[in-house]
């Protein structure tokens, strides 16, 4: 059994929250890119990110996660998306849960209640990372420029997610739909990856959506 002090980490007093790409003013770029661009980028900002650790071979742990989230525990290199919530395998005993903004506290409480008798760890990492969503017919071409990991459909189907090197730095690539991918990035590297994506997408055209 794990004992932990759980508290609401997101300010509720009207404090201003900014994404790590706030300075890039992506909103001002919406609609200004090339028409029929091959790559479209959307910043999925200020979502709730939680890492969950436990024994994936324990039926009680898997059942508790499902009870709390309504999502089956993903197997190796898998991500399961249910609406705006997703659960991804990170390692043999670790998963990444992403929920809509403001729902991370309730999600953690639900998980701790469902897993109360088990040895687990849940950490809110919302402040350290965010997601860039890439869609369009040329996203795979940009990925091939950026990572040595094999992104061919036979090796990287929809529903797969991997941690890998991308543009000489580490991140997580998730294939969530046929022409849609997500990059789970560190906040401190956000500017670097935004600049990289602009350059790597230049030949195909890059557009920004809200």
JSON list of C-alpha atoms in Angstrom, two decimals:
[
{"chain": "A", "resi": 1, "resn": "UNK", "atom": "CA", "xyz": [0.00, 0.00, 0.00]},
{"chain": "A", "resi": 2, "resn": "UNK", "atom": "CA", "xyz": [1.31, 3.45, -0.94]},
{"chain": "A", "resi": 3, "resn": "UNK", "atom": "CA", "xyz": [0.80, 6.56, 1.21]},
{"chain": "A", "resi": 4, "resn": "UNK", "atom": "CA", "xyz": [1.08, 9.96, -0.47]},
{"chain": "A", "resi": 5, "resn": "UNK", "atom": "CA", "xyz": [-0.04, 13.52, 0.01]},
{"chain": "A", "resi": 6, "resn": "UNK", "atom": "CA", "xyz": [-2.09, 14.53, -3.01]},
{"chain": "A", "resi": 7, "resn": "UNK", "atom": "CA", "xyz": [-2.94, 18.15, -3.71]},
{"chain": "A", "resi": 8, "resn": "UNK", "atom": "CA", "xyz": [-4.25, 20.36, -6.50]},
{"chain": "A", "resi": 9, "resn": "UNK", "atom": "CA", "xyz": [-1.20, 21.66, -8.35]},
{"chain": "A", "resi": 10, "resn": "UNK", "atom": "CA", "xyz": [-3.04, 23.78, -10.92]},
{"chain": "A", "resi": 11, "resn": "UNK", "atom": "CA", "xyz": [-3.82, 27.29, -9.60]},
{"chain": "A", "resi": 12, "resn": "UNK", "atom": "CA", "xyz": [-7.53, 28.01, -9.33]},
{"chain": "A", "resi": 13, "resn": "UNK", "atom": "CA", "xyz": [-7.28, 31.70, -8.40]},
{"chain": "A", "resi": 14, "resn": "UNK", "atom": "CA", "xyz": [-7.11, 33.08, -11.92]},
{"chain": "A", "resi": 15, "resn": "UNK", "atom": "CA", "xyz": [-3.33, 32.82, -12.21]},
{"chain": "A", "resi": 16, "resn": "UNK", "atom": "CA", "xyz": [-2.14, 33.22, -15.80]},
{"chain": "A", "resi": 17, "resn": "UNK", "atom": "CA", "xyz": [-0.95, 30.02, -17.48]},
{"chain": "A", "resi": 18, "resn": "UNK", "atom": "CA", "xyz": [1.21, 30.05, -20.61]},
{"chain": "A", "resi": 19, "resn": "UNK", "atom": "CA", "xyz": [2.45, 27.23, -22.78]},
{"chain": "A", "resi": 20, "resn": "UNK", "atom": "CA", "xyz": [6.14, 26.81, -23.52]},
{"chain": "A", "resi": 21, "resn": "UNK", "atom": "CA", "xyz": [5.53, 28.20, -27.04]},
{"chain": "A", "resi": 22, "resn": "UNK", "atom": "CA", "xyz": [3.56, 31.22, -25.90]},
{"chain": "A", "resi": 23, "resn": "UNK", "atom": "CA", "xyz": [6.34, 33.52, -27.13]},
{"chain": "A", "resi": 24, "resn": "UNK", "atom": "CA", "xyz": [6.04, 32.04, -30.66]},
{"chain": "A", "resi": 25, "resn": "UNK", "atom": "CA", "xyz": [2.44, 33.33, -30.86]},
{"chain": "A", "resi": 26, "resn": "UNK", "atom": "CA", "xyz": [1.24, 30.39, -32.93]},
{"chain": "A", "resi": 27, "resn": "UNK", "atom": "CA", "xyz": [-2.32, 31.75, -32.85]},
{"chain": "A", "resi": 28, "resn": "UNK", "atom": "CA", "xyz": [-1.21, 34.64, -35.05]},
{"chain": "A", "resi": 29, "resn": "UNK", "atom": "CA", "xyz": [0.02, 32.15, -37.67]},
{"chain": "A", "resi": 30, "resn": "UNK", "atom": "CA", "xyz": [-3.31, 30.34, -38.04]},
{"chain": "A", "resi": 31, "resn": "UNK", "atom": "CA", "xyz": [-4.50, 30.57, -41.63]},
{"chain": "A", "resi": 32, "resn": "UNK", "atom": "CA", "xyz": [-1.28, 32.17, -42.91]},
{"chain": "A", "resi": 33, "resn": "UNK", "atom": "CA", "xyz": [0.52, 29.06, -44.13]},
{"chain": "A", "resi": 34, "resn": "UNK", "atom": "CA", "xyz": [0.59, 27.59, -47.61]},
{"chain": "A", "resi": 35, "resn": "UNK", "atom": "CA", "xyz": [-2.79, 26.39, -48.88]},
{"chain": "A", "resi": 36, "resn": "UNK", "atom": "CA", "xyz": [-3.02, 22.59, -48.99]},
{"chain": "A", "resi": 37, "resn": "UNK", "atom": "CA", "xyz": [0.11, 22.38, -46.83]},
{"chain": "A", "resi": 38, "resn": "UNK", "atom": "CA", "xyz": [1.64, 18.94, -46.48]},
{"chain": "A", "resi": 39, "resn": "UNK", "atom": "CA", "xyz": [2.09, 19.34, -42.73]},
{"chain": "A", "resi": 40, "resn": "UNK", "atom": "CA", "xyz": [-0.21, 20.95, -40.18]},
{"chain": "A", "resi": 41, "resn": "UNK", "atom": "CA", "xyz": [0.86, 21.57, -36.60]},
{"chain": "A", "resi": 42, "resn": "UNK", "atom": "CA", "xyz": [-1.33, 22.11, -33.55]},
{"chain": "A", "resi": 43, "resn": "UNK", "atom": "CA", "xyz": [-0.07, 22.89, -30.09]},
{"chain": "A", "resi": 44, "resn": "UNK", "atom": "CA", "xyz": [-1.98, 20.79, -27.54]},
{"chain": "A", "resi": 45, "resn": "UNK", "atom": "CA", "xyz": [-1.09, 22.96, -24.60]},
{"chain": "A", "resi": 46, "resn": "UNK", "atom": "CA", "xyz": [-1.63, 22.89, -20.87]},
{"chain": "A", "resi": 47, "resn": "UNK", "atom": "CA", "xyz": [-2.98, 19.34, -20.76]},
{"chain": "A", "resi": 48, "resn": "UNK", "atom": "CA", "xyz": [-2.70, 17.16, -17.66]},
{"chain": "A", "resi": 49, "resn": "UNK", "atom": "CA", "xyz": [0.22, 14.70, -17.78]},
{"chain": "A", "resi": 50, "resn": "UNK", "atom": "CA", "xyz": [0.61, 11.96, -15.15]},
{"chain": "A", "resi": 51, "resn": "UNK", "atom": "CA", "xyz": [3.08, 9.11, -14.99]},
{"chain": "A", "resi": 52, "resn": "UNK", "atom": "CA", "xyz": [1.78, 5.90, -13.42]},
{"chain": "A", "resi": 53, "resn": "UNK", "atom": "CA", "xyz": [4.01, 3.12, -12.13]},
{"chain": "A", "resi": 54, "resn": "UNK", "atom": "CA", "xyz": [2.93, -0.33, -11.03]},
{"chain": "A", "resi": 55, "resn": "UNK", "atom": "CA", "xyz": [3.14, -4.03, -11.78]},
{"chain": "A", "resi": 56, "resn": "UNK", "atom": "CA", "xyz": [1.73, -4.50, -15.26]},
{"chain": "A", "resi": 57, "resn": "UNK", "atom": "CA", "xyz": [1.53, -8.26, -14.69]},
{"chain": "A", "resi": 58, "resn": "UNK", "atom": "CA", "xyz": [-0.73, -7.80, -11.66]},
{"chain": "A", "resi": 59, "resn": "UNK", "atom": "CA", "xyz": [-4.37, -8.31, -12.66]},
{"chain": "A", "resi": 60, "resn": "UNK", "atom": "CA", "xyz": [-5.48, -6.12, -9.75]},
{"chain": "A", "resi": 61, "resn": "UNK", "atom": "CA", "xyz": [-3.35, -3.23, -11.03]},
{"chain": "A", "resi": 62, "resn": "UNK", "atom": "CA", "xyz": [-4.72, -3.53, -14.58]},
{"chain": "A", "resi": 63, "resn": "UNK", "atom": "CA", "xyz": [-8.27, -3.79, -13.25]},
{"chain": "A", "resi": 64, "resn": "UNK", "atom": "CA", "xyz": [-7.79, -0.75, -11.02]},
{"chain": "A", "resi": 65, "resn": "UNK", "atom": "CA", "xyz": [-6.49, 1.39, -13.86]},
{"chain": "A", "resi": 66, "resn": "UNK", "atom": "CA", "xyz": [-9.43, 0.34, -16.03]},
{"chain": "A", "resi": 67, "resn": "UNK", "atom": "CA", "xyz": [-11.88, 1.09, -13.22]},
{"chain": "A", "resi": 68, "resn": "UNK", "atom": "CA", "xyz": [-10.43, 4.57, -12.69]},
{"chain": "A", "resi": 69, "resn": "UNK", "atom": "CA", "xyz": [-9.99, 5.59, -16.31]},
{"chain": "A", "resi": 70, "resn": "UNK", "atom": "CA", "xyz": [-12.24, 3.35, -18.39]},
{"chain": "A", "resi": 71, "resn": "UNK", "atom": "CA", "xyz": [-9.18, 2.46, -20.48]},
{"chain": "A", "resi": 72, "resn": "UNK", "atom": "CA", "xyz": [-7.45, -0.91, -20.70]},
{"chain": "A", "resi": 73, "resn": "UNK", "atom": "CA", "xyz": [-3.79, -0.96, -19.68]},
{"chain": "A", "resi": 74, "resn": "UNK", "atom": "CA", "xyz": [-1.75, -0.70, -22.93]},
{"chain": "A", "resi": 75, "resn": "UNK", "atom": "CA", "xyz": [0.89, -3.27, -23.76]},
{"chain": "A", "resi": 76, "resn": "UNK", "atom": "CA", "xyz": [4.45, -2.58, -24.90]},
{"chain": "A", "resi": 77, "resn": "UNK", "atom": "CA", "xyz": [4.87, 0.34, -27.33]},
{"chain": "A", "resi": 78, "resn": "UNK", "atom": "CA", "xyz": [1.13, 1.00, -27.43]},
{"chain": "A", "resi": 79, "resn": "UNK", "atom": "CA", "xyz": [-1.00, 4.09, -26.88]},
{"chain": "A", "resi": 80, "resn": "UNK", "atom": "CA", "xyz": [-4.77, 3.99, -26.40]},
{"chain": "A", "resi": 81, "resn": "UNK", "atom": "CA", "xyz": [-6.75, 7.13, -27.13]},
{"chain": "A", "resi": 82, "resn": "UNK", "atom": "CA", "xyz": [-10.26, 7.65, -25.78]},
{"chain": "A", "resi": 83, "resn": "UNK", "atom": "CA", "xyz": [-11.62, 11.05, -26.69]},
{"chain": "A", "resi": 84, "resn": "UNK", "atom": "CA", "xyz": [-9.25, 13.65, -25.25]},
{"chain": "A", "resi": 85, "resn": "UNK", "atom": "CA", "xyz": [-7.71, 11.17, -22.83]},
{"chain": "A", "resi": 86, "resn": "UNK", "atom": "CA", "xyz": [-4.87, 8.80, -23.66]},
{"chain": "A", "resi": 87, "resn": "UNK", "atom": "CA", "xyz": [-2.83, 6.15, -21.87]},
{"chain": "A", "resi": 88, "resn": "UNK", "atom": "CA", "xyz": [0.57, 5.12, -23.19]},
{"chain": "A", "resi": 89, "resn": "UNK", "atom": "CA", "xyz": [3.08, 2.43, -22.27]},
{"chain": "A", "resi": 90, "resn": "UNK", "atom": "CA", "xyz": [6.47, 3.94, -21.38]},
{"chain": "A", "resi": 91, "resn": "UNK", "atom": "CA", "xyz": [8.21, 0.89, -19.95]},
{"chain": "A", "resi": 92, "resn": "UNK", "atom": "CA", "xyz": [7.58, -2.49, -18.26]},
{"chain": "A", "resi": 93, "resn": "UNK", "atom": "CA", "xyz": [6.17, -0.77, -15.16]},
{"chain": "A", "resi": 94, "resn": "UNK", "atom": "CA", "xyz": [5.39, 2.77, -16.33]},
{"chain": "A", "resi": 95, "resn": "UNK", "atom": "CA", "xyz": [2.61, 4.50, -18.28]},
{"chain": "A", "resi": 96, "resn": "UNK", "atom": "CA", "xyz": [1.82, 8.07, -19.32]},
{"chain": "A", "resi": 97, "resn": "UNK", "atom": "CA", "xyz": [-1.72, 9.35, -18.81]},
{"chain": "A", "resi": 98, "resn": "UNK", "atom": "CA", "xyz": [-2.79, 12.54, -20.59]},
{"chain": "A", "resi": 99, "resn": "UNK", "atom": "CA", "xyz": [-6.11, 14.17, -19.72]},
{"chain": "A", "resi": 100, "resn": "UNK", "atom": "CA", "xyz": [-7.83, 17.44, -20.63]},
{"chain": "A", "resi": 101, "resn": "UNK", "atom": "CA", "xyz": [-6.62, 20.58, -18.91]},
{"chain": "A", "resi": 102, "resn": "UNK", "atom": "CA", "xyz": [-7.74, 20.76, -15.29]},
{"chain": "A", "resi": 103, "resn": "UNK", "atom": "CA", "xyz": [-8.70, 17.09, -14.98]},
{"chain": "A", "resi": 104, "resn": "UNK", "atom": "CA", "xyz": [-5.37, 15.75, -13.75]},
{"chain": "A", "resi": 105, "resn": "UNK", "atom": "CA", "xyz": [-6.14, 16.18, -10.05]},
{"chain": "A", "resi": 106, "resn": "UNK", "atom": "CA", "xyz": [-9.41, 14.23, -10.29]},
{"chain": "A", "resi": 107, "resn": "UNK", "atom": "CA", "xyz": [-7.72, 11.57, -12.42]},
{"chain": "A", "resi": 108, "resn": "UNK", "atom": "CA", "xyz": [-5.01, 11.10, -9.81]},
{"chain": "A", "resi": 109, "resn": "UNK", "atom": "CA", "xyz": [-7.56, 10.86, -7.02]},
{"chain": "A", "resi": 110, "resn": "UNK", "atom": "CA", "xyz": [-9.56, 8.26, -8.96]},
{"chain": "A", "resi": 111, "resn": "UNK", "atom": "CA", "xyz": [-6.44, 6.21, -9.64]},
{"chain": "A", "resi": 112, "resn": "UNK", "atom": "CA", "xyz": [-5.28, 6.29, -6.04]},
{"chain": "A", "resi": 113, "resn": "UNK", "atom": "CA", "xyz": [-8.71, 5.23, -4.84]},
{"chain": "A", "resi": 114, "resn": "UNK", "atom": "CA", "xyz": [-8.86, 2.33, -7.31]},
{"chain": "A", "resi": 115, "resn": "UNK", "atom": "CA", "xyz": [-5.28, 1.24, -6.55]},
{"chain": "A", "resi": 116, "resn": "UNK", "atom": "CA", "xyz": [-5.30, 1.95, -2.83]},
{"chain": "A", "resi": 117, "resn": "UNK", "atom": "CA", "xyz": [-4.09, -1.48, -1.74]},
{"chain": "A", "resi": 118, "resn": "UNK", "atom": "CA", "xyz": [-1.26, -1.75, -4.25]},
{"chain": "A", "resi": 119, "resn": "UNK", "atom": "CA", "xyz": [2.34, -0.53, -4.41]},
{"chain": "A", "resi": 120, "resn": "UNK", "atom": "CA", "xyz": [2.16, 2.25, -7.01]},
{"chain": "A", "resi": 121, "resn": "UNK", "atom": "CA", "xyz": [3.52, 5.65, -7.92]},
{"chain": "A", "resi": 122, "resn": "UNK", "atom": "CA", "xyz": [1.67, 8.52, -9.60]},
{"chain": "A", "resi": 123, "resn": "UNK", "atom": "CA", "xyz": [3.47, 11.75, -10.46]},
{"chain": "A", "resi": 124, "resn": "UNK", "atom": "CA", "xyz": [2.01, 14.88, -12.01]},
{"chain": "A", "resi": 125, "resn": "UNK", "atom": "CA", "xyz": [4.49, 15.95, -14.72]},
{"chain": "A", "resi": 126, "resn": "UNK", "atom": "CA", "xyz": [2.17, 18.44, -16.45]},
{"chain": "A", "resi": 127, "resn": "UNK", "atom": "CA", "xyz": [4.58, 21.32, -15.95]},
{"chain": "A", "resi": 128, "resn": "UNK", "atom": "CA", "xyz": [7.45, 19.59, -17.70]},
{"chain": "A", "resi": 129, "resn": "UNK", "atom": "CA", "xyz": [6.09, 18.55, -21.07]},
{"chain": "A", "resi": 130, "resn": "UNK", "atom": "CA", "xyz": [3.47, 19.17, -23.72]},
{"chain": "A", "resi": 131, "resn": "UNK", "atom": "CA", "xyz": [2.29, 17.84, -27.09]},
{"chain": "A", "resi": 132, "resn": "UNK", "atom": "CA", "xyz": [2.67, 19.01, -30.67]},
{"chain": "A", "resi": 133, "resn": "UNK", "atom": "CA", "xyz": [0.22, 17.33, -33.04]},
{"chain": "A", "resi": 134, "resn": "UNK", "atom": "CA", "xyz": [1.33, 16.90, -36.65]},
{"chain": "A", "resi": 135, "resn": "UNK", "atom": "CA", "xyz": [-1.11, 15.94, -39.39]},
{"chain": "A", "resi": 136, "resn": "UNK", "atom": "CA", "xyz": [-1.15, 15.81, -43.16]},
{"chain": "A", "resi": 137, "resn": "UNK", "atom": "CA", "xyz": [0.17, 13.71, -46.06]},
{"chain": "A", "resi": 138, "resn": "UNK", "atom": "CA", "xyz": [3.83, 14.65, -45.56]},
{"chain": "A", "resi": 139, "resn": "UNK", "atom": "CA", "xyz": [4.22, 14.16, -41.83]},
{"chain": "A", "resi": 140, "resn": "UNK", "atom": "CA", "xyz": [5.97, 10.84, -42.33]},
{"chain": "A", "resi": 141, "resn": "UNK", "atom": "CA", "xyz": [8.48, 12.56, -44.64]},
{"chain": "A", "resi": 142, "resn": "UNK", "atom": "CA", "xyz": [9.27, 15.07, -41.91]},
{"chain": "A", "resi": 143, "resn": "UNK", "atom": "CA", "xyz": [9.65, 12.27, -39.37]},
{"chain": "A", "resi": 144, "resn": "UNK", "atom": "CA", "xyz": [12.08, 10.44, -41.68]},
{"chain": "A", "resi": 145, "resn": "UNK", "atom": "CA", "xyz": [14.19, 13.61, -41.80]},
{"chain": "A", "resi": 146, "resn": "UNK", "atom": "CA", "xyz": [14.15, 13.94, -38.05]},
{"chain": "A", "resi": 147, "resn": "UNK", "atom": "CA", "xyz": [14.59, 10.49, -36.51]},
{"chain": "A", "resi": 148, "resn": "UNK", "atom": "CA", "xyz": [16.46, 7.29, -37.30]},
{"chain": "A", "resi": 149, "resn": "UNK", "atom": "CA", "xyz": [13.56, 5.23, -35.96]},
{"chain": "A", "resi": 150, "resn": "UNK", "atom": "CA", "xyz": [11.74, 3.33, -38.71]},
{"chain": "A", "resi": 151, "resn": "UNK", "atom": "CA", "xyz": [8.39, 5.07, -39.26]},
{"chain": "A", "resi": 152, "resn": "UNK", "atom": "CA", "xyz": [7.32, 2.86, -42.18]},
{"chain": "A", "resi": 153, "resn": "UNK", "atom": "CA", "xyz": [3.66, 1.76, -41.80]},
{"chain": "A", "resi": 154, "resn": "UNK", "atom": "CA", "xyz": [4.77, -1.86, -41.40]},
{"chain": "A", "resi": 155, "resn": "UNK", "atom": "CA", "xyz": [6.88, -0.91, -38.38]},
{"chain": "A", "resi": 156, "resn": "UNK", "atom": "CA", "xyz": [4.96, 2.07, -36.99]},
{"chain": "A", "resi": 157, "resn": "UNK", "atom": "CA", "xyz": [1.21, 1.44, -37.32]},
{"chain": "A", "resi": 158, "resn": "UNK", "atom": "CA", "xyz": [-1.55, 3.51, -35.77]},
{"chain": "A", "resi": 159, "resn": "UNK", "atom": "CA", "xyz": [-1.61, 2.91, -32.03]},
{"chain": "A", "resi": 160, "resn": "UNK", "atom": "CA", "xyz": [2.15, 2.61, -31.60]},
{"chain": "A", "resi": 161, "resn": "UNK", "atom": "CA", "xyz": [4.24, 4.99, -29.49]},
{"chain": "A", "resi": 162, "resn": "UNK", "atom": "CA", "xyz": [8.00, 5.07, -28.88]},
{"chain": "A", "resi": 163, "resn": "UNK", "atom": "CA", "xyz": [10.56, 7.11, -27.06]},
{"chain": "A", "resi": 164, "resn": "UNK", "atom": "CA", "xyz": [13.38, 7.92, -29.45]},
{"chain": "A", "resi": 165, "resn": "UNK", "atom": "CA", "xyz": [15.93, 10.48, -30.63]},
{"chain": "A", "resi": 166, "resn": "UNK", "atom": "CA", "xyz": [14.41, 13.24, -32.75]},
{"chain": "A", "resi": 167, "resn": "UNK", "atom": "CA", "xyz": [16.50, 16.08, -34.11]},
{"chain": "A", "resi": 168, "resn": "UNK", "atom": "CA", "xyz": [19.36, 15.05, -31.79]},
{"chain": "A", "resi": 169, "resn": "UNK", "atom": "CA", "xyz": [17.11, 15.24, -28.72]},
{"chain": "A", "resi": 170, "resn": "UNK", "atom": "CA", "xyz": [14.78, 12.82, -26.97]},
{"chain": "A", "resi": 171, "resn": "UNK", "atom": "CA", "xyz": [11.01, 12.78, -27.17]},
{"chain": "A", "resi": 172, "resn": "UNK", "atom": "CA", "xyz": [8.06, 10.43, -27.64]},
{"chain": "A", "resi": 173, "resn": "UNK", "atom": "CA", "xyz": [6.42, 9.87, -31.03]},
{"chain": "A", "resi": 174, "resn": "UNK", "atom": "CA", "xyz": [2.83, 8.61, -31.03]},
{"chain": "A", "resi": 175, "resn": "UNK", "atom": "CA", "xyz": [0.92, 7.50, -34.14]},
{"chain": "A", "resi": 176, "resn": "UNK", "atom": "CA", "xyz": [-2.70, 8.21, -33.23]},
{"chain": "A", "resi": 177, "resn": "UNK", "atom": "CA", "xyz": [-4.44, 8.22, -36.64]},
{"chain": "A", "resi": 178, "resn": "UNK", "atom": "CA", "xyz": [-3.56, 7.45, -40.24]},
{"chain": "A", "resi": 179, "resn": "UNK", "atom": "CA", "xyz": [-2.06, 10.87, -41.05]},
{"chain": "A", "resi": 180, "resn": "UNK", "atom": "CA", "xyz": [-1.82, 12.18, -37.50]},
{"chain": "A", "resi": 181, "resn": "UNK", "atom": "CA", "xyz": [1.13, 11.92, -35.13]},
{"chain": "A", "resi": 182, "resn": "UNK", "atom": "CA", "xyz": [1.92, 13.45, -31.76]},
{"chain": "A", "resi": 183, "resn": "UNK", "atom": "CA", "xyz": [5.26, 14.54, -30.35]},
{"chain": "A", "resi": 184, "resn": "UNK", "atom": "CA", "xyz": [5.41, 14.53, -26.56]},
{"chain": "A", "resi": 185, "resn": "UNK", "atom": "CA", "xyz": [8.13, 17.07, -25.91]},
{"chain": "A", "resi": 186, "resn": "UNK", "atom": "CA", "xyz": [9.95, 18.63, -22.99]},
{"chain": "A", "resi": 187, "resn": "UNK", "atom": "CA", "xyz": [8.96, 22.23, -22.32]},
{"chain": "A", "resi": 188, "resn": "UNK", "atom": "CA", "xyz": [12.60, 23.32, -22.23]},
{"chain": "A", "resi": 189, "resn": "UNK", "atom": "CA", "xyz": [13.12, 22.03, -25.79]},
{"chain": "A", "resi": 190, "resn": "UNK", "atom": "CA", "xyz": [9.89, 23.40, -27.25]},
{"chain": "A", "resi": 191, "resn": "UNK", "atom": "CA", "xyz": [11.46, 26.34, -29.07]},
{"chain": "A", "resi": 192, "resn": "UNK", "atom": "CA", "xyz": [14.15, 24.11, -30.57]},
{"chain": "A", "resi": 193, "resn": "UNK", "atom": "CA", "xyz": [11.63, 21.62, -31.93]},
{"chain": "A", "resi": 194, "resn": "UNK", "atom": "CA", "xyz": [9.35, 24.36, -33.27]},
{"chain": "A", "resi": 195, "resn": "UNK", "atom": "CA", "xyz": [12.26, 25.85, -35.21]},
{"chain": "A", "resi": 196, "resn": "UNK", "atom": "CA", "xyz": [13.27, 22.39, -36.41]},
{"chain": "A", "resi": 197, "resn": "UNK", "atom": "CA", "xyz": [9.75, 21.57, -37.66]},
{"chain": "A", "resi": 198, "resn": "UNK", "atom": "CA", "xyz": [9.55, 24.83, -39.59]},
{"chain": "A", "resi": 199, "resn": "UNK", "atom": "CA", "xyz": [12.77, 23.98, -41.41]},
{"chain": "A", "resi": 200, "resn": "UNK", "atom": "CA", "xyz": [12.01, 20.29, -41.96]},
{"chain": "A", "resi": 201, "resn": "UNK", "atom": "CA", "xyz": [8.50, 21.06, -43.28]},
{"chain": "A", "resi": 202, "resn": "UNK", "atom": "CA", "xyz": [9.47, 23.95, -45.55]},
{"chain": "A", "resi": 203, "resn": "UNK", "atom": "CA", "xyz": [9.47, 21.96, -48.80]},
{"chain": "A", "resi": 204, "resn": "UNK", "atom": "CA", "xyz": [5.99, 20.53, -48.10]},
{"chain": "A", "resi": 205, "resn": "UNK", "atom": "CA", "xyz": [4.39, 23.64, -46.68]},
{"chain": "A", "resi": 206, "resn": "UNK", "atom": "CA", "xyz": [3.54, 24.11, -43.02]},
{"chain": "A", "resi": 207, "resn": "UNK", "atom": "CA", "xyz": [0.30, 25.46, -41.61]},
{"chain": "A", "resi": 208, "resn": "UNK", "atom": "CA", "xyz": [-0.75, 26.13, -38.03]},
{"chain": "A", "resi": 209, "resn": "UNK", "atom": "CA", "xyz": [-4.18, 25.37, -36.63]},
{"chain": "A", "resi": 210, "resn": "UNK", "atom": "CA", "xyz": [-5.59, 26.38, -33.27]}
]
